[in-house]
CSV table of C-alpha atoms (C1' of nucleotides) in Angstrom, one decimal:
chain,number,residue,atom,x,y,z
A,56,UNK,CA,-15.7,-22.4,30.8
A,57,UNK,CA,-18.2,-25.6,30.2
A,58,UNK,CA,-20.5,-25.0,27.7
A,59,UNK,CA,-23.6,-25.3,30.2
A,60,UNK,CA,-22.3,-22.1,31.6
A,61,UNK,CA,-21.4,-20.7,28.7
A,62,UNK,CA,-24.6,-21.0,27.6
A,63,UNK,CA,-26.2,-19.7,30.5
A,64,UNK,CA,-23.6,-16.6,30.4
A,65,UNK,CA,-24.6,-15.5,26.9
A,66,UNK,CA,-28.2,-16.2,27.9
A,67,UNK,CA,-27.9,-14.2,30.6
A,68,UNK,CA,-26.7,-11.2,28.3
A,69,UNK,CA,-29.0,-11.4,25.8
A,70,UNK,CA,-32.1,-11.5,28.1
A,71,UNK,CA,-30.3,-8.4,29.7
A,72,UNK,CA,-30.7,-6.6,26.4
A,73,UNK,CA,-33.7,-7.6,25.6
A,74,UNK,CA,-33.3,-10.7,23.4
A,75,UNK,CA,-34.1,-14.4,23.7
A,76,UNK,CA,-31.7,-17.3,23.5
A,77,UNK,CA,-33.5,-18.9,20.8
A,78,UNK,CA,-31.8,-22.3,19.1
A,79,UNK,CA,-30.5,-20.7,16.0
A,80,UNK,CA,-28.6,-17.7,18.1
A,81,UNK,CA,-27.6,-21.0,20.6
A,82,UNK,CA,-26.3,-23.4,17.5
A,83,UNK,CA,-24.1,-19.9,16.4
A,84,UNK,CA,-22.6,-19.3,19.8
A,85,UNK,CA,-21.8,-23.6,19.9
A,86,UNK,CA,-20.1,-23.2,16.6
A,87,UNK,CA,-18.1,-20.4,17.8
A,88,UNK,CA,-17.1,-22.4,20.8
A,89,UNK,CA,-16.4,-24.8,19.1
A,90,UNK,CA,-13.2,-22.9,16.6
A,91,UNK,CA,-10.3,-22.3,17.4
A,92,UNK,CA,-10.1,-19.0,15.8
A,93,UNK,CA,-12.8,-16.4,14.3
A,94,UNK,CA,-15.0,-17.6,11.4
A,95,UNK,CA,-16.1,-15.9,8.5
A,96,UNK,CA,-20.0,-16.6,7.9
A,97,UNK,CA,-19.7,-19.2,5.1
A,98,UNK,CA,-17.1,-20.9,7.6
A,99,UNK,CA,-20.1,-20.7,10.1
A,100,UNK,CA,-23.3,-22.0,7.2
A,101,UNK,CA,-21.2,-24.9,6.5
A,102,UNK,CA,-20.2,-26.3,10.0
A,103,UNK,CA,-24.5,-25.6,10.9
A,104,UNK,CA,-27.2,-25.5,8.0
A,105,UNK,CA,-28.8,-22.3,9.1
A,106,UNK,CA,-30.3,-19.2,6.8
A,107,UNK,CA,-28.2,-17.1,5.8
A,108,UNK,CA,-30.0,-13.5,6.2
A,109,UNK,CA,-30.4,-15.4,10.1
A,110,UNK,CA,-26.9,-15.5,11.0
A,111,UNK,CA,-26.4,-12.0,9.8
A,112,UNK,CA,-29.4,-11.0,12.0
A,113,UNK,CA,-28.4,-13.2,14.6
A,114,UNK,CA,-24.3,-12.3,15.2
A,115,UNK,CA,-25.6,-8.7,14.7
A,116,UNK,CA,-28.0,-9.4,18.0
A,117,UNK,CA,-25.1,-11.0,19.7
A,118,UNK,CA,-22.4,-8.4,19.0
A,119,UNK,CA,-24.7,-5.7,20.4
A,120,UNK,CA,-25.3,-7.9,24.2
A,121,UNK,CA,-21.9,-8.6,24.2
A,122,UNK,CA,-21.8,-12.1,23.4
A,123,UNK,CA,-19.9,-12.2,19.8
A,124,UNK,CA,-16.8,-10.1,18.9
A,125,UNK,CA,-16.5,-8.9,15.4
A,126,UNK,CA,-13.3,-9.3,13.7
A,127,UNK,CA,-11.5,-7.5,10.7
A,128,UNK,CA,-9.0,-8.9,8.9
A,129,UNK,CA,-7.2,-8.4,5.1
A,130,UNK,CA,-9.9,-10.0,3.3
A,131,UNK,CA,-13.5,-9.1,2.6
A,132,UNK,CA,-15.0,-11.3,5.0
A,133,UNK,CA,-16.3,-10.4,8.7
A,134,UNK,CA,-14.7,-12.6,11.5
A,135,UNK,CA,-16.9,-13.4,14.6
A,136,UNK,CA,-15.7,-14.9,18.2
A,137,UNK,CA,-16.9,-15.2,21.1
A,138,UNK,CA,-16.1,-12.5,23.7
A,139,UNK,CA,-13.3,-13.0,25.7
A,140,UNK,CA,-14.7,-12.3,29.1
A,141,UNK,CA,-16.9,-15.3,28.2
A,142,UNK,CA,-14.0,-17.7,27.0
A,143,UNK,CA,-12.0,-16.3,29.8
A,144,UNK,CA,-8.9,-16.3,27.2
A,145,UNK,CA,-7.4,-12.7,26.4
A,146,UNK,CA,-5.7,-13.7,22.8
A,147,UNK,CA,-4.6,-11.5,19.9
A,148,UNK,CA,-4.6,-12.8,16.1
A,149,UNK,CA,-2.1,-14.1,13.2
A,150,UNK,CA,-3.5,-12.7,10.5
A,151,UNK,CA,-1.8,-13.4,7.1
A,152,UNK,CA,-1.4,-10.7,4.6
A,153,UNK,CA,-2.4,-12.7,1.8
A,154,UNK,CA,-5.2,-14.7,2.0
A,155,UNK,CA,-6.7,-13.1,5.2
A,156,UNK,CA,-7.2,-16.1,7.2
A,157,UNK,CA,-6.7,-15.9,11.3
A,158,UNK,CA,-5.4,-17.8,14.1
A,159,UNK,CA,-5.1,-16.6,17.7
A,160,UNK,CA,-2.2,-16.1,19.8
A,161,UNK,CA,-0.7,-14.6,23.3
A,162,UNK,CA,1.8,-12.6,24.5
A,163,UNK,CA,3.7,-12.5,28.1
A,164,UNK,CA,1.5,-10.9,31.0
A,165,UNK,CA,4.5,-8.2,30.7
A,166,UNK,CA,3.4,-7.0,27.5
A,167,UNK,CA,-0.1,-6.9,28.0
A,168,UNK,CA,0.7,-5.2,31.3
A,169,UNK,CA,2.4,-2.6,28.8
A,170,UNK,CA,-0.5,-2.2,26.5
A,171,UNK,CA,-3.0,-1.4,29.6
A,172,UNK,CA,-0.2,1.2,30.7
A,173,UNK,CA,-0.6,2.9,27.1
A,174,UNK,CA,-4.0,2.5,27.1
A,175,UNK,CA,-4.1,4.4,30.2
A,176,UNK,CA,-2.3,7.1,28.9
A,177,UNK,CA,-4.2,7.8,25.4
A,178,UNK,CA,-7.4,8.5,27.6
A,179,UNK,CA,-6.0,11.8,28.5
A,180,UNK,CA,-6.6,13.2,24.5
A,181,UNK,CA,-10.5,12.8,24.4
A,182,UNK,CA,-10.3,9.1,23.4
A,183,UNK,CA,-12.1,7.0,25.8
A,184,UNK,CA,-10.2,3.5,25.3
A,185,UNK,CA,-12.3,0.0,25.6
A,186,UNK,CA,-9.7,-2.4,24.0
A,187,UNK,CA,-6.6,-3.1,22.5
A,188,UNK,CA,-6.2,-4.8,19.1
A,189,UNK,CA,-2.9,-5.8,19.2
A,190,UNK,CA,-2.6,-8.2,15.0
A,191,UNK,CA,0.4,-9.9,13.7
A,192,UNK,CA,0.4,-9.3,10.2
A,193,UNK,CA,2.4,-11.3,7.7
A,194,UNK,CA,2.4,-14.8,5.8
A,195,UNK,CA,0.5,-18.2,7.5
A,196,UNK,CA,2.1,-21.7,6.7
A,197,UNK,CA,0.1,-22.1,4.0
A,198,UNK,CA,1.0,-18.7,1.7
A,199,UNK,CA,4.6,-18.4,3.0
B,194,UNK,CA,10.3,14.3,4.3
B,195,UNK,CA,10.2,16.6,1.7
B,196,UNK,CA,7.3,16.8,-0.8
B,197,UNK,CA,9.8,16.0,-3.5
B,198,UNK,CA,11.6,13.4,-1.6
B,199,UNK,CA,8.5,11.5,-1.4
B,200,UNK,CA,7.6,11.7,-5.2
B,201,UNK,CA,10.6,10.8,-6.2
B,202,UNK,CA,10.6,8.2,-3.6
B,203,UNK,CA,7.3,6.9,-4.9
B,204,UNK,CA,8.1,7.3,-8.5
B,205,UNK,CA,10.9,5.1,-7.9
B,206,UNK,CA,8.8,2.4,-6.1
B,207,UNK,CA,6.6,2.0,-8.9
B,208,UNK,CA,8.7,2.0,-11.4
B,209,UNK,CA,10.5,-1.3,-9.5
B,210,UNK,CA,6.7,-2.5,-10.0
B,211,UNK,CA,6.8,-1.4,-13.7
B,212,UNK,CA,3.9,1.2,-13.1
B,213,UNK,CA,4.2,4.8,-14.2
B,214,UNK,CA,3.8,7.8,-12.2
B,215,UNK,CA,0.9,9.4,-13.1
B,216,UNK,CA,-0.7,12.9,-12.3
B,217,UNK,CA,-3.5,10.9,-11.0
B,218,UNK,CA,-1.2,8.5,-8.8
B,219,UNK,CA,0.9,11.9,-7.6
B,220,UNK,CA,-2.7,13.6,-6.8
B,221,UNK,CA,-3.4,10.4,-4.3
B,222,UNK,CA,0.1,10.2,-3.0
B,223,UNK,CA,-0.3,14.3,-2.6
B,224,UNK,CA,-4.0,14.0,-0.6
B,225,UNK,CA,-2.9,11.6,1.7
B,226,UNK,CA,0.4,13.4,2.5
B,227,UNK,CA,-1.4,16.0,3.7
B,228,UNK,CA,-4.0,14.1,6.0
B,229,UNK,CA,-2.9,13.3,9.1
B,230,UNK,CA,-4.8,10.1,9.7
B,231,UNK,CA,-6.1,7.6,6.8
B,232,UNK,CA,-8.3,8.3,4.6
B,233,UNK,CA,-11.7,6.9,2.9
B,234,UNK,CA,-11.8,7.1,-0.8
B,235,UNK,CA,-15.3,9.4,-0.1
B,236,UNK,CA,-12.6,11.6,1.8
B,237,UNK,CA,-10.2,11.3,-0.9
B,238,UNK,CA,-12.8,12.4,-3.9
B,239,UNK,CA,-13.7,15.1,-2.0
B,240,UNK,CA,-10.5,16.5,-1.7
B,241,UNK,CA,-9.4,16.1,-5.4
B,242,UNK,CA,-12.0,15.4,-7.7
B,243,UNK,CA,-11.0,12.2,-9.7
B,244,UNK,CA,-12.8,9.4,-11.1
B,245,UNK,CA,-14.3,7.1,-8.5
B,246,UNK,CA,-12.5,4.3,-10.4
B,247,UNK,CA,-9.0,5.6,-11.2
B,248,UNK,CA,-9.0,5.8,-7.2
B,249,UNK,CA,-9.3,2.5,-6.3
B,250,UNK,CA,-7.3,1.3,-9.5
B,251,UNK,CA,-4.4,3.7,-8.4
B,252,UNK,CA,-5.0,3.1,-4.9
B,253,UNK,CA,-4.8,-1.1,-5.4
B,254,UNK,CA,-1.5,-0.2,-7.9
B,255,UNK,CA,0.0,2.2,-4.9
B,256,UNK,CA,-0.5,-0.6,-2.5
B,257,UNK,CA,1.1,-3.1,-4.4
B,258,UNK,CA,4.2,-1.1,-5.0
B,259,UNK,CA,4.5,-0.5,-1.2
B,260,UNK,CA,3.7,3.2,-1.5
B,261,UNK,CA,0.6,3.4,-0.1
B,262,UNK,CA,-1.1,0.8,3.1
B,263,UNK,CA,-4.5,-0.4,3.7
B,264,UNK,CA,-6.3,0.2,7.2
B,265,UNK,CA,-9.1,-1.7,8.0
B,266,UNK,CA,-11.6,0.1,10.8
B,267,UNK,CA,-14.9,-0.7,12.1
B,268,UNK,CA,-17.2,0.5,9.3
B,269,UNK,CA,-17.4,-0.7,5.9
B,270,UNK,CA,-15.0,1.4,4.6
B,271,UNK,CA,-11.2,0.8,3.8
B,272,UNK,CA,-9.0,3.7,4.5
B,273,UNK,CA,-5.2,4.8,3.2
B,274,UNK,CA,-2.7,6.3,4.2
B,275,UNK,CA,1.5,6.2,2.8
B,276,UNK,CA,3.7,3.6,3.8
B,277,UNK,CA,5.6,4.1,7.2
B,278,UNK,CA,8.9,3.9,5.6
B,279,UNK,CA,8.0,6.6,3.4
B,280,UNK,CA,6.9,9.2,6.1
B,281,UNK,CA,9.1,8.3,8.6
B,282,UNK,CA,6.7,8.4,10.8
B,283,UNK,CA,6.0,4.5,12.8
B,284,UNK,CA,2.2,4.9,14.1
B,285,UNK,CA,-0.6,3.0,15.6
B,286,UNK,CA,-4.5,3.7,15.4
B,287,UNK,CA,-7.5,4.4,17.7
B,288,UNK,CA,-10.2,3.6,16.1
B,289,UNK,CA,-13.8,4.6,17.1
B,290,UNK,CA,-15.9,1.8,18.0
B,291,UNK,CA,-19.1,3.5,17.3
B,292,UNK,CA,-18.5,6.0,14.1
B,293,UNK,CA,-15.4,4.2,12.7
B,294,UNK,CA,-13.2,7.3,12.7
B,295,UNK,CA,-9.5,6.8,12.7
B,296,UNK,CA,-6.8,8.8,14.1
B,297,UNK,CA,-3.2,8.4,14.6
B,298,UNK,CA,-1.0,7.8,17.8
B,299,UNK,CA,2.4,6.7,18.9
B,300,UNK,CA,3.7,4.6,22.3
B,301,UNK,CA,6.9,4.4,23.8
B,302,UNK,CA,9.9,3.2,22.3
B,303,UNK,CA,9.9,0.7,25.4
B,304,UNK,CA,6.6,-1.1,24.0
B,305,UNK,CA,7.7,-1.2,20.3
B,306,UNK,CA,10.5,-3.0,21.4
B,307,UNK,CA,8.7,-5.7,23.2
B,308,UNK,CA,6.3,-5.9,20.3
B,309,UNK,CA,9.6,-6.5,18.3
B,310,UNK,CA,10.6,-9.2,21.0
B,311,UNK,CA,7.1,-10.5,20.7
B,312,UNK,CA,6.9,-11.0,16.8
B,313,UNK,CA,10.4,-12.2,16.6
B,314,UNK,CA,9.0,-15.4,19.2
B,315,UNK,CA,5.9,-16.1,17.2
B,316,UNK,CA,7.8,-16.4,14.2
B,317,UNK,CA,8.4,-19.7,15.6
B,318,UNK,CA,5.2,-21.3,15.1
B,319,UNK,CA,5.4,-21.1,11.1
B,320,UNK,CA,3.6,-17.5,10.7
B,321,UNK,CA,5.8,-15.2,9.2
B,322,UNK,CA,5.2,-12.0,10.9
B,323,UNK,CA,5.7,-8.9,8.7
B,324,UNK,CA,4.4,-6.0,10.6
B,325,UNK,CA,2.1,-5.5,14.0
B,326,UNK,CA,-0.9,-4.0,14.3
B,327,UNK,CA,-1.8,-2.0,17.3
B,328,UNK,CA,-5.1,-0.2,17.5
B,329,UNK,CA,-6.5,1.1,20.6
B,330,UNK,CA,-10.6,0.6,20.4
B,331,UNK,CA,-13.0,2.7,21.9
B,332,UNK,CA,-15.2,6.3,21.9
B,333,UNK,CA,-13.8,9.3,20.0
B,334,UNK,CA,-14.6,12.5,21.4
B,335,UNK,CA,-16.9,13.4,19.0
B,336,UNK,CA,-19.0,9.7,20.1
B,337,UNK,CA,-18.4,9.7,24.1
C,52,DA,C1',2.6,2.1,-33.0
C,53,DT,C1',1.9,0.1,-28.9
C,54,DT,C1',1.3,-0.2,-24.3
C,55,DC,C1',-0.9,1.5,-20.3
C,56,DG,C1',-4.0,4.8,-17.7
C,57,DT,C1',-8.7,7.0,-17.5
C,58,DG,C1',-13.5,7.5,-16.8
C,59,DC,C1',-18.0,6.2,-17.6
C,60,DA,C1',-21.3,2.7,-16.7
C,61,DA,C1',-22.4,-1.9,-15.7
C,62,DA,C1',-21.4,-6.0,-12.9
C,63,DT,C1',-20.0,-8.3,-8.5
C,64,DA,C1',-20.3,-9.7,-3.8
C,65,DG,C1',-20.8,-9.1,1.2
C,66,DT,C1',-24.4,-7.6,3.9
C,67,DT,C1',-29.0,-5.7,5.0
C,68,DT,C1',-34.0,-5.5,4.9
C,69,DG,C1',-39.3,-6.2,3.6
C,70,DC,C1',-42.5,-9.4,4.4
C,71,DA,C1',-45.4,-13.4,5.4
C,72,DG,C1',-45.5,-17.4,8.4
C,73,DC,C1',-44.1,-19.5,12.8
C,74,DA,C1',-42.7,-20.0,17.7
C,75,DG,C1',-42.1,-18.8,22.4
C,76,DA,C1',-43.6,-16.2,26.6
D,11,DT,C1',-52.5,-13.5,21.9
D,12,DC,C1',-48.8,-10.8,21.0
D,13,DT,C1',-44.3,-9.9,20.4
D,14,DG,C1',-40.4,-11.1,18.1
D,15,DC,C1',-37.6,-14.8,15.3
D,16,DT,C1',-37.1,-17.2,10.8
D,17,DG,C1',-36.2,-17.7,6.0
D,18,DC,C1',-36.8,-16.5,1.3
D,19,DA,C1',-35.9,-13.2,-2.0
D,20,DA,C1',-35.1,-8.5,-3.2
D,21,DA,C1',-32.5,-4.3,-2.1
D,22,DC,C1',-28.3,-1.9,-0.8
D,23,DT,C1',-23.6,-0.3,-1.2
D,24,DA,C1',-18.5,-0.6,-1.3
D,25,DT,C1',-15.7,-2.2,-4.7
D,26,DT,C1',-14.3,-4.3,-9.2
D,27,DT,C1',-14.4,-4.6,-14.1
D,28,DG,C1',-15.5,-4.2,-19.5
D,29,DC,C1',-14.8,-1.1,-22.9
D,30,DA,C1',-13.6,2.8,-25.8
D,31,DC,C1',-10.8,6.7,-25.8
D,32,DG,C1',-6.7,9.4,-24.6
D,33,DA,C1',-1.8,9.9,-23.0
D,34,DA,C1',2.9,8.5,-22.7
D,35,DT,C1',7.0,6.1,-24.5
DNA sequence: ATTCGTGCAAATAGTTTGCAGCAGA
DNA sequence: TCTGCTGCAAACTATTTGCACGAAT
């Protein structure tokens, strides 16, 4: 997706909830574009001078209109990304076991075609599914 | 397994780590033997009544000797629960989006395979993967 | 005797929030 | 103008740690 559209998408959702597109909330959905993986927010203060208390307020908007994606790993940092039906990229994550840092990944349609099957399935017990979170945990390049 | 089985099996895992098996550390291992789904260490106190921080020492001490496994959800709260290879008992998560609850869940042997498959491809790429993660997202039925 | 576990209370750190000033509709 | 965003600093809360005492070898 260009980042003209991508802008217009998220401001799209935000105005659907309610919220404006301001230039702080615009600068953290650029960063995010710009990564290759989820960030943690120091990751995010030091790639864009912003407050810090704003970006907490900010991905917290953004998470709630859909925009931003929260991510969990090992560590005792919150992850953010952009949501996938923005970046038009279904991906699952690396994340390494000792230092908690997170790259993304893919698997074959075959297996994703799988895990909606499953999903599928689990509805039947009370569960009402909206994703998968399908992790590799173990060691990245750097701690193996 | 056995209740005994899995004492002794623990006892012997942390004395491998040079830890001792204490009453308090055979309490924990006991409490989250008989949850079935993991645990918050609110949930944990109020099934035993320990000291706040003997819990998360014995709880970092279990997890290091392989005896116990973190499980990250949604909320700000880390939950336990044992090690698969001591229950016997390979598992995956759904994991309420809205309250954080987590409860357990198994899926076919013909998606653990692939998963296996999966793992073994990415191992490739300089990650090396040491367990999967799959959690299904969405609303318990206590938040639908 | 010495090492390690325990429990209380204090410290730490990621995250949230109150409030006064500012900006956009 | 009026609502809501911003940024600073203070508050909040899960988790960690210092320390003195007790238990185990």
């Amino acid at each position: 997706m260009a980042a003209d559209d991508l802008h217009l998408a998220s401001a799209a959702r935000l105005r659907a909830s309610g919220q404006r597109y301001t230039s702080n909330r615009r600068a953290v959905v650029d960063v995010l574009a710009g990564a290759d993986r989820p960030l943690t927010i120091p990751e995010l203060l030091a790639r864009r001078s912003l407050a810090q208390s704003s970006v907490y307020r900010n991905l917290a908007v953004l998470e709630d209109s859909g925009v931003v994606h929260r991510v969990t790993s090992t560590d005792e940092f919150a992850r953010f990304e952009l949501a996938e039906d923005l970046t038009e990229h279904h991906h699952h994550h690396l994340i390494c076991s000792t230092c908690g840092a997170v790259a993304d990944f893919t698997v074959s349609d075959g297996l994703e075609d799988a895990l909606a099957r499953t999903m599928a399935n689990v509805a039947a017990t009370g569960f009402r599914p909206e994703h998968h979170r399908l992790d590799l945990v173990g060691r990245c390049a750097a701690c193996a």
